[in-house]
Amino acid sequence: MLSKPEILNKLKSCKTELLKFGVTKIGLFGSMKRGDSNVKSDIDILIDFDSENETYDNYINTCFFLESLFKNTKLDIVSVNGLSPFIGLYIIKEVEYA
């Protein structure tokens, strides 16, 4: 299982590649960010796109790219504009950007 610093370092290392998909910010939230994860935990990632590039294709390609980066690890990837109005504010407050 990856540690929080390892996850954030991986995310930081691929920022140039993510810019090709229009990703302007990427961060970690959830149990991995809080430090209360276990072996069954997934990695929760929040992405933000520039307004001109927030498309379905860019979202899917970003997901494919991140899944290849974190092989054999379950990811939960959500965009800022895709956040639920019920829990979105909590995620925004918790996220740690790479």
Backbone as a ProteinNet text record, in pm:
[ID]
protein_1_A
[PRIMARY]
MLSKPEILNKLKSCKTELLKFGVTKIGLFGSMKRGDSNVKSDIDILIDFDSENETYDNYINTCFFLESLFKNTKLDIVSVNGLSPFIGLYIIKEVEYA
[TERTIARY]
84.3	0	89.1	55.8	133.2	103	201.9	183	133.8	83.9	38.4	149.4	272.3	378.4	410	405.1	432	325.4	200.5	90.6	106.2	128.4	142.9	263.3	372.3	489.7	459.8	384.9	346.9	261.2	166.7	79.6	159.4	252.7	336.6	421.3	471.8	563.4	496	364.8	296.4	216.6	241.5	164.5	176.5	294	312.1	225.9	223.3	140.4	-7.7	-49.3	-189.8	-234.5	-142.7	-176.4	-225.8	-179.4	-223.2	-372.2	-428.3	-571.1	-650.1	-582.1	-649	-659.8	-590.8	-595.5	-508.7	-570	-496.7	-455.4	-533	-500.3	-538.4	-459.7	-489.1	-452.6	-539.3	-514.2	-570.4	-534.2	-570.3	-669	-772.1	-864.9	-904.5	-986.3	-1033	-937.6	-952.7	-879	-727.7	-679.8	-534.6	-481.1	-556.6	-514	-517	-621.8	-638	-544.7	-492.7	-404.3	-476.4	-603.4	-677.3	-718.9	-635.5	-663.1	-626.2	-676.9	-640.6	-614	-585.6	-547.8	-659.4	-783.2	-895.7	-928.2	-858.6	-887.6	-847.5	-926.5	-888.9	-818.3	-773.8	-712.2	-814.2	-852.4	-949.5	-874.3	-900	-828.9	-929.5	-901	-982.9	-904.4	-969.5	-904.5	-986.7	-917.3	-981.9	-928.2	-1019.1	-983.6	-996.4	-919.7	-947.2	-1079.7	-1152	-1289.6	-1300.3	-1199.4	-1205	-1180.1	-1121.5	-1083.4	-1155.9	-1259.1	-1334.2	-1435.8	-1387.3	-1470	-1472.2	-1568.7	-1577.7	-1449.5	-1401.5	-1280.1	-1159.8	-1142.3	-1029	-1042.4	-1165.1	-1185.4	-1148.4	-1200.3	-1173.7	-1025.2	-962.5	-818.9	-735.5	-777.8	-710	-723.7	-843	-864.8	-777.6	-773.8	-689.6	-542.9	-497.8	-358.9	-328.4	-415.5	-392.1	-398.8	-490.3	-498.7	-371.2	-309.9	-183.3	-69.2	-77.5	24.3	18.6	-103.8	-124.7	-174.7	-95.8	-134.9	-174.9	-276.8	-324.4	-372.4	-413.7	-468	-601.5	-703.4	-835	-833.1	-879.8	-886.5	-1031.7	-1060.7	-1188.7	-1153.9	-1183.6	-1141.8	-1265.8	-1265.7	-1379.4	-1328	-1404	-1367.3	-1438.1	-1382.5	-1441.4	-1586.1	-1611.7	-1748.1	-1839.3	-1782.5	-1861.8	-1893.6	-1851	-1875.2	-2023	-2067.6	-2203.5	-2220.2	-2333.2	-2354.7	-2365.1	-2389.9	-2405.1	-2271.3	-2172	-2042.6	-1926.8	-1953.6	-1848.5	-1770.7	-1840.1	-1772.1	-1675.7	-1712.2	-1623.8	-1497.3	-1514.8	-1399.7	-1307.6	-1365.1	-1285.1	-1203	-1261.8	-1190.3	-1079.2	-1097.9	-1004.1	-889.7	-911.4	-815	-677.3	-575.7	-437.3	-385.1	-359.8	-316.6	-169	-138.2	0.4	71.6
-117.9	0	124.7	218.6	342.1	435.3	512.7	612.3	742.9	832.3	963.2	1038.3	1047.2	1116.8	1051.6	918.9	850.1	884.3	887.2	920.6	1063.6	1157.5	1297.7	1317.7	1247.2	1256.6	1204.5	1094.1	1041.2	1142.4	1203	1302	1423.7	1468.4	1583.6	1552.4	1430.5	1393.5	1389	1382.3	1369.5	1494	1605.3	1727	1772.5	1761.6	1802.4	1717.9	1587.8	1497.8	1530.8	1560.5	1590.8	1721.7	1814.8	1940.9	1915.9	1808.3	1774	1743.2	1700.9	1671.5	1790.1	1899.8	2017.7	2021.4	1929.7	1926.3	2040	2126.3	2238.7	2211.5	2128.2	2092.2	1947.1	1881	1742.7	1725.2	1656.4	1641.2	1512.3	1489.2	1368.7	1404.7	1321.3	1338.2	1200.4	1195.9	1068.1	1007.6	876.9	808.1	813.9	809.7	817.3	953.9	1058.5	1193.4	1209.6	1155.7	1170.1	1079.2	974.7	881.7	771.1	748	639.5	531.2	510.2	408.2	269.9	168.8	30.3	-41.2	-169	-243.2	-246	-223.5	-224.2	-85	16.1	153.7	179.9	264.6	311.5	446	499.2	631.3	726.6	828.1	927.6	1047.2	1077.1	1184	1285.3	1412.4	1522	1592.9	1612.3	1682.3	1804.7	1906.7	2028.4	2056.4	2087.4	2115.6	2264.6	2312	2447.4	2441.5	2550.9	2550.8	2508.4	2534.4	2499.7	2351.3	2281.9	2142	2042.5	2085	1990.4	1918.2	1811.1	1730.3	1586.7	1512.5	1370.8	1297.4	1323	1255.2	1285.8	1411	1446	1383.7	1377.6	1312.9	1164.5	1097	953.2	927.7	1008	990.1	1017.4	1113.1	1138.1	1016.7	959.9	840.2	724.5	700.6	593.3	616.4	740.5	772.8	745.5	792.2	772.8	625.3	550.3	407.1	335.4	379.7	317.7	358.5	477.9	526.1	450.1	421.5	351.7	209.8	132.3	-4.2	-85.1	-169.1	-261.5	-190.7	-65.2	9.5	68.2	49.5	104.4	255.3	327.4	472.6	518.2	626.2	695	836.5	867.6	994.8	1078.7	1199.2	1288.6	1426.8	1494.5	1631.4	1728.6	1846.1	1947.9	1974.6	1986.8	2013.6	1891.9	1774.9	1653.9	1619.8	1705.4	1679.7	1692.3	1607.5	1615	1743.5	1810.8	1931.5	1900.1	1775.7	1737	1717.6	1664	1639	1715.3	1784.6	1855.4	1954.1	2029.8	2128.8	2063.1	1946.3	1874.1	1827.2	1781.2	1734.9	1852	1963.6	2082.7	2127.5	2119.9	2160.3	2061.7	1934.7	1829.6	1807.2	1831.8	1793.8	1856.2	1776.4	1824.5	1814.8	1930.4	1933.7	1900.1	1831.3	1793.3	1910
0	0	0	-86.3	-95.9	21.1	58.9	164.4	101.7	185.2	138.9	64.6	120.2	46.2	-88.9	-95.6	-222.1	-326.3	-283	-374.2	-424.6	-333.1	-372.8	-464.3	-438.8	-526.1	-666.4	-674.6	-806.5	-881.4	-809.4	-872.9	-918.8	-836.2	-873.1	-996	-1002.9	-1111.2	-1247.9	-1251.7	-1380.9	-1418.6	-1352.4	-1380.7	-1526.1	-1584.1	-1723.5	-1815.7	-1791.6	-1872.1	-1854.5	-1732	-1704.8	-1769.2	-1786.8	-1854.8	-1996.9	-2058.8	-2194.7	-2199.3	-2085	-2076.1	-2020.9	-1992	-1938.5	-1787.6	-1719.1	-1572.7	-1518.3	-1437	-1378.2	-1234.3	-1165	-1026	-1002.8	-918.6	-881.7	-735	-662.7	-520.2	-463.3	-340.9	-267.4	-157.4	-140.2	-29.1	22.1	123.2	176	277	296.9	403.5	385.1	261.9	239.4	280.6	254.7	292.2	443.4	506.5	651.8	730.7	666.4	735.3	808.8	774	839.6	739.4	638.4	537.7	589.5	518.8	548.6	416.4	421.3	300.1	195.8	235.9	142.3	88.1	135.7	95.1	-49.3	-114.3	-247	-232.9	-344.5	-346.5	-407.3	-331.4	-377.1	-433.4	-560.2	-629.7	-683.7	-658.3	-710	-819.9	-934	-1044.4	-1082.3	-1127.4	-1175.3	-1314.8	-1405.7	-1544.3	-1572.4	-1671.5	-1718	-1794.2	-1796	-1847.1	-1993.5	-2072.3	-2214.7	-2240.8	-2146.3	-2168.9	-2079.8	-2011.2	-1928.3	-2016.2	-2079.2	-2167.9	-2117.6	-2167.6	-2132.1	-2172.1	-2293.6	-2341.2	-2252.5	-2214.4	-2128.3	-1990.2	-1938.8	-1808.8	-1817.6	-1917.8	-1933.9	-1958.1	-2042.5	-2068.5	-1944.2	-1862.9	-1735.3	-1644.3	-1639.1	-1556.7	-1603.8	-1734.8	-1788.8	-1754.1	-1768.7	-1737.9	-1590.5	-1501.2	-1357.7	-1319.1	-1381.5	-1353.3	-1396.3	-1504.6	-1546.3	-1453.2	-1396.6	-1303.5	-1171.1	-1125.3	-998.2	-1025.3	-1095.8	-1132	-1009.4	-1028.2	-924.2	-797.9	-810.4	-697.8	-740.6	-657.3	-689.4	-669.1	-772.1	-766.2	-771	-702.9	-713.4	-757.3	-882.5	-941.9	-969.4	-918	-937	-975.7	-1061.3	-1098	-1004.4	-990.8	-903.2	-943.7	-1073.2	-1119.2	-1108.9	-1085	-1069.2	-924.3	-832.7	-690.5	-656.2	-568.5	-516.8	-436.4	-451.7	-371	-221.7	-187.4	-47.1	23.6	-47.1	18.3	-44.6	-153.5	-225.2	-140.4	-56.6	27.2	125.1	176.2	268.9	197	73.7	-4.4	-36.9	-78.7	-111.6	9.4	127.9	250	285.8	250.2	290.7	192.9	66.4	-37.5	-14	-42.1	-40.2	-182.7	-242.3	-381.4	-395.4	-505	-534.5	-600
[MASK]
++++++++++++++++++++++++++++++++++++++++++++++++++++++++++++++++++++++++++++++++++++++++++++++++++

